[in-house]
CSV table of C-alpha atoms and ligand atoms in Angstrom, one decimal:
chain,number,residue,atom,x,y,z
A,13,MET,CA,0.0,0.0,0.0
A,14,ARG,CA,1.0,3.6,-0.4
A,15,GLU,CA,2.3,5.4,2.7
A,16,TYR,CA,0.1,8.4,2.0
A,17,GLY,CA,-3.3,8.2,0.3
A,18,CYS,CA,-3.9,9.2,-3.3
A,19,PRO,CA,-5.9,12.4,-3.9
A,20,GLU,CA,-9.4,11.6,-5.0
A,21,LYS,CA,-9.1,13.3,-8.4
A,22,GLU,CA,-6.0,11.5,-9.4
A,23,LEU,CA,-7.4,8.2,-8.1
A,24,PHE,CA,-10.6,8.5,-10.1
A,25,SER,CA,-8.8,9.5,-13.3
A,26,PHE,CA,-6.7,6.4,-12.8
A,27,LEU,CA,-9.9,4.2,-12.3
A,28,ALA,CA,-11.6,5.8,-15.3
A,29,ALA,CA,-8.6,5.0,-17.5
A,30,ARG,CA,-8.6,1.4,-16.4
A,31,ARG,CA,-12.4,1.2,-16.9
A,32,GLU,CA,-11.9,2.5,-20.4
A,33,LYS,CA,-9.9,-0.7,-21.2
A,34,ASP,CA,-13.0,-2.8,-20.5
A,35,LEU,CA,-15.1,-3.8,-23.5
A,36,GLY,CA,-18.6,-2.4,-23.7
A,37,TYR,CA,-21.4,-5.0,-24.0
A,38,ARG,CA,-22.3,-3.6,-27.5
A,39,ASN,CA,-19.9,-5.9,-29.3
A,40,ILE,CA,-19.9,-8.8,-26.9
A,41,LEU,CA,-21.8,-11.7,-28.2
A,42,SER,CA,-20.1,-14.3,-26.1
A,43,SER,CA,-21.4,-13.5,-22.6
A,44,MET,CA,-24.3,-14.8,-20.5
A,45,CYS,CA,-24.2,-11.6,-18.5
A,46,THR,CA,-25.5,-8.3,-19.8
A,47,THR,CA,-25.9,-4.6,-18.9
A,48,PRO,CA,-28.0,-4.5,-15.8
A,49,HIS,CA,-31.5,-3.2,-16.2
A,50,PRO,CA,-31.6,0.5,-15.2
A,51,ILE,CA,-34.0,-0.5,-12.4
A,52,ALA,CA,-31.4,-3.0,-11.2
A,53,ALA,CA,-28.7,-0.4,-11.0
A,54,LYS,CA,-31.0,2.0,-9.2
A,55,ALA,CA,-32.1,-0.5,-6.6
A,56,HIS,CA,-28.5,-1.7,-6.1
A,57,ALA,CA,-27.3,1.8,-5.2
A,58,MET,CA,-29.8,1.9,-2.4
A,59,PHE,CA,-28.5,-1.2,-0.6
A,60,LEU,CA,-24.7,-0.8,-0.9
A,61,GLU,CA,-23.9,-1.4,2.8
A,62,THR,CA,-26.4,-4.2,3.5
A,63,ASN,CA,-25.1,-7.6,4.6
A,64,LEU,CA,-27.4,-10.6,4.3
A,65,GLY,CA,-24.8,-12.6,6.3
A,66,ASP,CA,-26.3,-11.0,9.4
A,67,PRO,CA,-29.9,-10.7,8.5
A,68,GLY,CA,-31.1,-9.5,12.0
A,69,LEU,CA,-29.3,-6.2,11.4
A,70,PHE,CA,-31.0,-5.8,7.9
A,71,PRO,CA,-34.5,-7.3,8.3
A,72,GLY,CA,-35.8,-5.1,5.5
A,73,THR,CA,-33.2,-6.4,3.0
A,74,ALA,CA,-33.6,-10.0,4.4
A,75,SER,CA,-37.4,-9.8,3.6
A,76,LEU,CA,-36.4,-8.9,0.0
A,77,GLU,CA,-34.4,-12.1,-0.2
A,78,GLU,CA,-37.4,-14.0,1.0
A,79,MET,CA,-39.5,-12.4,-1.6
A,80,LEU,CA,-37.0,-13.2,-4.3
A,81,VAL,CA,-37.0,-16.9,-3.3
A,82,SER,CA,-40.8,-16.8,-3.1
A,83,ARG,CA,-41.2,-15.2,-6.6
A,84,LEU,CA,-38.7,-17.6,-8.2
A,85,GLY,CA,-40.2,-20.6,-6.4
A,86,THR,CA,-43.7,-19.7,-7.7
A,87,LEU,CA,-42.2,-19.2,-11.2
A,88,MET,CA,-40.9,-22.8,-10.8
A,89,HIS,CA,-44.5,-23.9,-9.8
A,90,HIS,CA,-43.8,-24.4,-6.1
A,91,THR,CA,-45.0,-21.6,-3.7
A,92,GLY,CA,-43.5,-23.4,-0.7
A,93,ALA,CA,-40.0,-23.7,-2.2
A,94,GLY,CA,-37.1,-23.0,0.1
A,95,GLY,CA,-34.0,-21.3,-1.0
A,96,TYR,CA,-31.5,-18.4,-0.7
A,97,ALA,CA,-29.7,-16.0,-2.8
A,98,THR,CA,-26.3,-17.3,-3.8
A,99,SER,CA,-23.4,-15.7,-5.7
A,100,GLY,CA,-24.4,-17.5,-8.8
A,101,GLY,CA,-24.7,-20.9,-10.5
A,102,THR,CA,-21.4,-22.2,-9.2
A,103,GLU,CA,-22.4,-21.7,-5.6
A,104,SER,CA,-25.9,-23.0,-6.2
A,105,ASN,CA,-24.6,-26.2,-7.8
A,106,LEU,CA,-22.0,-26.8,-5.1
A,107,GLN,CA,-24.6,-26.3,-2.4
A,108,ALA,CA,-27.1,-28.6,-4.1
A,109,LEU,CA,-24.5,-31.4,-4.3
A,110,ARG,CA,-23.6,-30.8,-0.6
A,111,ILE,CA,-27.3,-31.3,0.3
A,112,ALA,CA,-27.5,-34.4,-1.8
A,113,LYS,CA,-24.4,-35.8,-0.3
A,114,LYS,CA,-25.6,-35.2,3.3
A,115,HIS,CA,-28.8,-37.0,2.5
A,116,LYS,CA,-27.3,-40.2,1.2
A,117,PRO,CA,-24.3,-41.7,2.9
A,118,ALA,CA,-22.3,-43.6,0.4
A,119,SER,CA,-18.9,-45.2,0.6
A,120,SER,CA,-17.6,-43.8,-2.7
A,121,PRO,CA,-20.3,-41.3,-3.7
A,122,ASN,CA,-20.8,-40.3,-7.4
A,123,VAL,CA,-22.8,-37.7,-9.3
A,124,VAL,CA,-24.2,-38.3,-12.7
A,125,VAL,CA,-24.1,-35.3,-15.0
A,126,PRO,CA,-24.6,-34.7,-18.8
A,127,ALA,CA,-21.4,-34.2,-20.8
A,128,SER,CA,-22.8,-30.7,-21.4
A,129,SER,CA,-22.8,-29.7,-17.7
A,130,HIS,CA,-21.1,-26.5,-16.6
A,131,PHE,CA,-17.5,-26.7,-15.3
A,132,SER,CA,-18.8,-25.7,-11.9
A,133,PHE,CA,-19.6,-29.4,-11.3
A,134,GLU,CA,-16.0,-30.2,-11.7
A,135,LYS,CA,-15.1,-27.8,-9.0
A,136,ALA,CA,-18.0,-29.0,-6.8
A,137,CYS,CA,-17.0,-32.6,-7.2
A,138,ASP,CA,-13.4,-31.8,-6.4
A,139,ILE,CA,-14.3,-29.9,-3.3
A,140,LEU,CA,-16.8,-32.5,-2.1
A,141,GLY,CA,-14.8,-35.6,-3.0
A,142,LEU,CA,-17.4,-36.9,-5.5
A,143,GLU,CA,-16.8,-39.0,-8.6
A,144,MET,CA,-18.2,-37.2,-11.6
A,145,ARG,CA,-19.8,-39.5,-14.1
A,146,THR,CA,-20.5,-38.0,-17.5
A,147,VAL,CA,-23.5,-39.1,-19.6
A,148,PRO,CA,-22.9,-38.7,-23.4
A,149,LEU,CA,-25.1,-36.4,-25.4
A,150,ASP,CA,-27.5,-37.2,-28.3
A,151,ALA,CA,-27.2,-35.7,-31.7
A,152,ASN,CA,-29.0,-32.6,-30.4
A,153,PHE,CA,-26.5,-32.0,-27.6
A,154,ARG,CA,-29.0,-33.1,-24.9
A,155,MET,CA,-28.3,-35.8,-22.3
A,156,ASP,CA,-28.7,-39.2,-23.9
A,157,THR,CA,-31.0,-40.8,-21.3
A,158,GLU,CA,-30.6,-44.2,-23.0
A,159,ALA,CA,-27.0,-44.2,-21.7
A,160,LEU,CA,-28.1,-43.3,-18.2
A,161,ASP,CA,-29.0,-46.7,-16.8
A,162,GLY,CA,-25.5,-48.2,-16.7
A,163,MET,CA,-24.1,-45.1,-15.0
A,164,ILE,CA,-26.3,-45.0,-11.9
A,165,ASP,CA,-25.6,-47.3,-9.0
A,166,ARG,CA,-26.2,-47.3,-5.3
A,167,ASN,CA,-23.4,-44.9,-4.7
A,168,THR,CA,-25.1,-42.3,-6.9
A,169,ILE,CA,-26.0,-39.4,-4.6
A,170,CYS,CA,-27.3,-37.0,-7.2
A,171,LEU,CA,-28.5,-36.8,-10.8
A,172,VAL,CA,-28.1,-33.5,-12.7
A,173,GLY,CA,-30.0,-32.2,-15.7
A,174,VAL,CA,-29.3,-28.8,-17.4
A,175,VAL,CA,-31.9,-26.3,-18.6
A,176,GLY,CA,-30.2,-24.1,-21.1
A,177,THR,CA,-26.7,-25.6,-21.6
A,178,THR,CA,-23.9,-23.1,-21.5
A,179,GLU,CA,-22.5,-24.1,-24.9
A,180,TYR,CA,-25.5,-25.0,-27.0
A,181,GLY,CA,-28.5,-23.6,-25.2
A,182,MET,CA,-30.3,-27.0,-24.9
A,183,VAL,CA,-32.7,-28.3,-22.3
A,184,ASP,CA,-32.1,-31.9,-21.1
A,185,PRO,CA,-35.1,-34.3,-21.0
A,186,ILE,CA,-35.9,-33.3,-17.4
A,187,GLU,CA,-39.3,-35.2,-17.5
A,188,ARG,CA,-37.4,-38.4,-18.1
A,189,LEU,CA,-34.8,-37.6,-15.5
A,190,SER,CA,-37.6,-37.0,-13.0
A,191,GLU,CA,-39.0,-40.5,-13.6
A,192,VAL,CA,-35.5,-42.0,-13.2
A,193,ALA,CA,-34.9,-40.1,-10.0
A,194,GLU,CA,-38.2,-41.1,-8.5
A,195,ASP,CA,-37.8,-44.7,-9.6
A,196,ARG,CA,-34.3,-45.1,-8.2
A,197,GLU,CA,-34.8,-42.6,-5.3
A,198,ILE,CA,-32.0,-40.3,-6.2
A,199,PHE,CA,-31.8,-36.6,-5.5
A,200,LEU,CA,-32.4,-34.7,-8.8
A,201,HIS,CA,-30.8,-31.2,-9.2
A,202,VAL,CA,-31.7,-29.1,-12.2
A,203,ASP,CA,-29.1,-26.6,-13.3
A,204,ALA,CA,-31.3,-23.8,-14.8
A,205,ALA,CA,-28.7,-21.1,-14.1
A,206,PHE,CA,-29.3,-19.7,-17.5
A,207,GLY,CA,-32.5,-21.3,-18.7
A,208,GLY,CA,-34.4,-20.7,-15.5
A,209,MET,CA,-35.0,-17.1,-16.5
A,210,VAL,CA,-35.8,-18.0,-20.1
A,211,VAL,CA,-37.9,-21.2,-20.4
A,212,PRO,CA,-40.8,-20.1,-18.2
A,213,PHE,CA,-41.3,-17.1,-20.5
A,214,LEU,CA,-41.2,-18.9,-23.8
A,215,GLU,CA,-44.3,-19.2,-25.9
A,216,ARG,CA,-44.2,-22.9,-25.4
A,217,PRO,CA,-42.4,-23.6,-22.1
A,218,ILE,CA,-40.6,-26.9,-21.8
A,219,PRO,CA,-41.4,-28.7,-18.5
A,220,PHE,CA,-38.4,-28.8,-16.1
A,221,ASP,CA,-39.4,-27.4,-12.7
A,222,PHE,CA,-41.0,-28.5,-9.4
A,223,ARG,CA,-44.1,-29.6,-11.3
A,224,LEU,CA,-42.1,-32.7,-12.1
A,225,PRO,CA,-42.3,-34.7,-8.9
A,226,GLY,CA,-38.7,-36.0,-9.1
A,227,VAL,CA,-37.1,-32.5,-9.1
A,228,ASP,CA,-35.5,-31.7,-5.7
A,229,SER,CA,-33.6,-28.5,-6.3
A,230,ILE,CA,-33.0,-25.9,-9.0
A,231,SER,CA,-30.3,-23.3,-9.7
A,232,VAL,CA,-31.4,-20.1,-11.4
A,233,ASP,CA,-29.3,-17.0,-11.9
A,234,PRO,CA,-30.9,-13.5,-12.0
A,235,HIS,CA,-27.5,-12.0,-13.0
A,236,LYS,CA,-27.8,-13.6,-16.4
A,237,MET,CA,-31.2,-13.3,-18.1
A,238,GLY,CA,-32.7,-11.7,-15.0
A,239,MET,CA,-30.7,-8.5,-15.8
A,240,SER,CA,-29.8,-7.9,-12.2
A,241,THR,CA,-26.4,-6.6,-11.0
A,242,ILE,CA,-23.7,-9.2,-10.2
A,243,PRO,CA,-23.7,-11.3,-8.1
A,244,ALA,CA,-27.2,-12.7,-7.9
A,245,GLY,CA,-27.9,-16.4,-8.1
A,246,CYS,CA,-30.6,-18.5,-6.4
A,247,LEU,CA,-30.7,-22.0,-5.1
A,248,LEU,CA,-34.3,-23.3,-4.7
A,249,VAL,CA,-35.3,-26.6,-3.0
A,250,ARG,CA,-38.6,-28.4,-2.9
A,251,GLU,CA,-38.3,-29.1,0.8
A,252,PRO,CA,-37.0,-26.1,2.8
A,253,LYS,CA,-35.9,-28.5,5.6
A,254,VAL,CA,-33.1,-30.0,3.5
A,255,PHE,CA,-31.1,-26.9,4.3
A,256,ASN,CA,-30.9,-28.1,7.9
A,257,ALA,CA,-28.3,-30.6,6.9
A,258,LEU,CA,-26.0,-27.6,6.0
A,259,ASN,CA,-26.7,-25.6,9.2
A,260,ILE,CA,-23.8,-24.6,11.3
A,261,ASP,CA,-23.8,-22.6,14.6
A,262,THR,CA,-23.0,-18.9,14.2
A,263,PRO,CA,-22.5,-17.8,17.8
A,264,TYR,CA,-21.9,-14.0,17.4
A,265,LEU,CA,-24.5,-13.2,14.7
A,266,THR,CA,-28.1,-12.1,14.9
A,267,VAL,CA,-29.1,-15.6,13.7
A,268,ARG,CA,-28.0,-18.7,15.5
A,269,GLN,CA,-27.4,-20.8,12.5
A,270,GLU,CA,-26.7,-20.4,8.8
A,271,CYS,CA,-26.8,-22.8,5.8
A,272,THR,CA,-25.2,-20.5,3.2
A,273,LEU,CA,-21.7,-21.0,1.8
A,274,ALA,CA,-20.6,-17.4,2.1
A,275,GLY,CA,-20.8,-15.6,5.4
A,276,THR,CA,-21.0,-11.9,4.4
A,277,ARG,CA,-23.4,-11.7,1.5
A,278,PRO,CA,-24.4,-8.7,-0.6
A,279,GLY,CA,-27.9,-7.4,-0.2
A,280,ALA,CA,-27.6,-4.9,-3.0
A,281,SER,CA,-27.6,-7.3,-5.9
A,282,VAL,CA,-30.4,-9.3,-4.3
A,283,ALA,CA,-32.5,-6.1,-4.0
A,284,SER,CA,-31.6,-5.4,-7.6
A,285,ALA,CA,-32.7,-8.9,-8.8
A,286,LEU,CA,-36.1,-8.6,-7.0
A,287,ALA,CA,-36.6,-5.1,-8.3
A,288,VAL,CA,-36.3,-6.2,-11.9
A,289,LEU,CA,-38.8,-9.0,-11.4
A,290,GLU,CA,-41.3,-6.7,-9.7
A,291,TYR,CA,-40.8,-3.9,-12.3
A,292,LEU,CA,-41.2,-6.2,-15.4
A,293,GLY,CA,-43.6,-8.8,-14.1
A,294,MET,CA,-44.4,-11.9,-16.1
A,295,ASN,CA,-45.5,-9.9,-19.1
A,296,GLY,CA,-42.4,-7.8,-19.2
A,297,MET,CA,-40.1,-10.8,-18.9
A,298,ARG,CA,-42.0,-12.6,-21.7
A,299,ALA,CA,-41.4,-9.5,-23.9
A,300,VAL,CA,-37.6,-9.5,-23.1
A,301,VAL,CA,-37.3,-13.3,-23.8
A,302,ALA,CA,-39.5,-13.0,-27.0
A,303,GLY,CA,-37.2,-10.2,-28.2
A,304,CYS,CA,-34.1,-12.3,-27.6
A,305,MET,CA,-35.6,-15.4,-29.3
A,306,GLU,CA,-36.7,-13.3,-32.3
A,307,ASN,CA,-33.3,-11.7,-32.7
A,308,GLN,CA,-31.8,-15.2,-32.5
A,309,ARG,CA,-34.1,-16.4,-35.3
A,310,ARG,CA,-32.9,-13.5,-37.4
A,311,LEU,CA,-29.3,-14.2,-36.6
A,312,ILE,CA,-29.6,-17.9,-37.5
A,313,GLU,CA,-31.5,-17.1,-40.7
A,314,GLY,CA,-28.9,-14.5,-41.7
A,315,MET,CA,-25.9,-16.8,-40.9
A,316,GLU,CA,-27.4,-19.6,-42.9
A,317,THR,CA,-28.0,-17.3,-45.8
A,318,LEU,CA,-24.3,-16.5,-45.7
A,319,GLY,CA,-23.5,-20.2,-45.8
A,320,TYR,CA,-22.9,-20.9,-42.1
A,321,PRO,CA,-25.4,-23.5,-40.9
A,322,ARG,CA,-26.5,-23.7,-37.3
A,323,ALA,CA,-24.9,-26.5,-35.2
A,324,VAL,CA,-28.3,-27.3,-33.7
A,325,THR,CA,-31.6,-25.5,-33.2
A,326,PRO,CA,-31.3,-24.2,-29.6
A,327,ASP,CA,-34.1,-24.4,-27.0
A,328,VAL,CA,-33.0,-21.0,-25.5
A,329,ASN,CA,-31.1,-18.0,-26.7
A,330,VAL,CA,-27.6,-19.5,-27.3
A,331,ALA,CA,-26.9,-19.9,-31.1
A,332,THR,CA,-24.1,-22.0,-32.5
A,333,PHE,CA,-22.8,-22.2,-36.0
A,334,VAL,CA,-20.4,-24.2,-38.2
A,335,CYS,CA,-18.2,-21.2,-38.9
A,336,ASP,CA,-14.5,-21.0,-38.2
A,337,ARG,CA,-14.1,-17.2,-38.5
A,338,ALA,CA,-15.4,-14.0,-37.0
A,339,PRO,CA,-15.3,-10.4,-38.1
A,340,PRO,CA,-12.8,-8.1,-36.3
A,341,GLY,CA,-14.2,-6.1,-33.4
A,342,TRP,CA,-16.7,-8.7,-32.3
A,343,ARG,CA,-16.4,-11.1,-29.3
A,344,VAL,CA,-17.8,-14.5,-30.1
A,345,SER,CA,-16.8,-17.7,-28.4
A,346,ARG,CA,-16.0,-21.2,-29.4
A,347,THR,CA,-17.6,-24.4,-28.0
A,348,ARG,CA,-15.4,-27.4,-27.2
A,349,PHE,CA,-16.3,-28.8,-30.6
A,350,GLY,CA,-15.2,-25.6,-32.4
A,351,HIS,CA,-18.6,-24.2,-33.2
A,352,MET,CA,-19.0,-20.4,-33.2
A,353,ARG,CA,-21.2,-19.5,-30.2
A,354,ILE,CA,-23.3,-16.4,-29.8
A,355,VAL,CA,-25.5,-15.7,-26.8
A,356,CYS,CA,-28.5,-13.5,-27.8
A,357,MET,CA,-28.7,-11.5,-24.5
A,358,PRO,CA,-31.0,-8.5,-24.2
A,359,HIS,CA,-28.1,-6.2,-25.2
A,360,VAL,CA,-27.8,-8.0,-28.5
A,361,HIS,CA,-30.5,-5.8,-30.1
A,362,ARG,CA,-31.8,-6.3,-33.7
A,363,ASP,CA,-29.5,-3.6,-35.0
A,364,VAL,CA,-26.5,-5.3,-33.3
A,365,VAL,CA,-27.5,-8.6,-35.1
A,366,GLU,CA,-27.8,-6.7,-38.4
A,367,ALA,CA,-24.4,-5.0,-37.9
A,368,PHE,CA,-22.8,-8.4,-37.1
A,369,LEU,CA,-24.3,-10.1,-40.1
A,370,SER,CA,-23.2,-7.3,-42.4
A,371,ASP,CA,-19.6,-7.6,-41.0
A,372,MET,CA,-19.8,-11.4,-41.4
A,373,GLY,CA,-20.8,-10.9,-45.1
A,374,GLU,CA,-17.8,-8.7,-45.6
A,375,ILE,CA,-15.2,-11.2,-44.4
A,376,ASP,CA,-16.6,-13.5,-47.0
A,377,ALA,CA,-16.3,-10.9,-49.8
A,378,GLY,CA,-12.8,-10.2,-48.7
B,414,PLP,C1,-23.5,-19.6,-15.9
B,414,PLP,C2,-23.8,-21.0,-15.5
B,414,PLP,C3,-23.3,-21.6,-14.3
B,414,PLP,C4,-22.3,-20.9,-13.4
B,414,PLP,O1,-22.9,-19.7,-12.9
B,414,PLP,P1,-21.9,-18.6,-12.3
B,414,PLP,O2,-23.0,-17.6,-12.0
B,414,PLP,O3,-21.0,-18.2,-13.4
B,414,PLP,O4,-21.3,-19.1,-11.1
B,414,PLP,C5,-23.7,-22.9,-14.0
B,414,PLP,N1,-24.5,-23.6,-14.9
B,414,PLP,C6,-25.0,-23.1,-16.0
B,414,PLP,C7,-25.9,-23.9,-16.8
B,414,PLP,C8,-24.7,-21.8,-16.4
B,414,PLP,O5,-25.2,-21.3,-17.5
């Protein structure tokens, strides 16, 4: 550290210069995050100093977290869902596996996930000492449930399905997974970190939530399609009491026990996540999602006209193409199979899609 503090003016011109080096979202087509909704930013600013790690000191903010859980639980068709606001999908997935592990003692526990699962499961399995078994995908990049049978055994503590895969935007056959989970009495965790804020707002929603009797827990991230500030994730569970298995004593806080992973937790991003849901309502969210899906349809059509076919028809707003180039100035990403990947987030407006397509067309000409 400096011996004497830096004058404010100098400090902020330094910070502004560094901030300038960041890319604006305008040309970022590779991210599942987006510019926060203006309502999210406004709400965030009101709650800067709040700490949900000590909720007795911030009962107002804590009640907003309860509302967020209740709103998202209801969206997932279970008004009595338990849950809490996490730092994102990674923490939600880790905590879901912790719950599953506590509930089924096994000598060498394993978790069965699709090959498309997010890398957070690798971290969680490493931390929790779980063997990760990977189920192959079908031709449409969804979990091939035919291959599932041989992979589950009595040491399987959890089965995982994904709603809106990070790379290809696919929804696993959760209905089938729910049957398997019920049949074999296995905890079923649904990773809807991305798709949880998309699928319920589609014209034809694909069933994946607590309406399916085998589903025990769901991850859903407001800081992706929920347009909140970062960090805002949510872990939802069918039975609130499953969190008891994670409770530890917290002697000097206003609550006696906590089941969360983090101690100190931001209230600001949680208030922001709730504010967006309240402000937009179902109708507003449907409009946002419809816009993203419509822009994606245009992107796919435009790319195919240029001779770059889609890798698959996605269930949510993640488009992939057989295309090994990209125009300068744009951030796209590559899947592990080398496909070009574009996430049609709310900041990817129609004019952005048109500008991208036009630049794609020019590389071809050149
Ligand atoms: C983004 C994502 C995650 C990880 O979430 P973070 O918020 O980055 O921790 C996990 N699973 C899926 C399906 C995701 O899309």
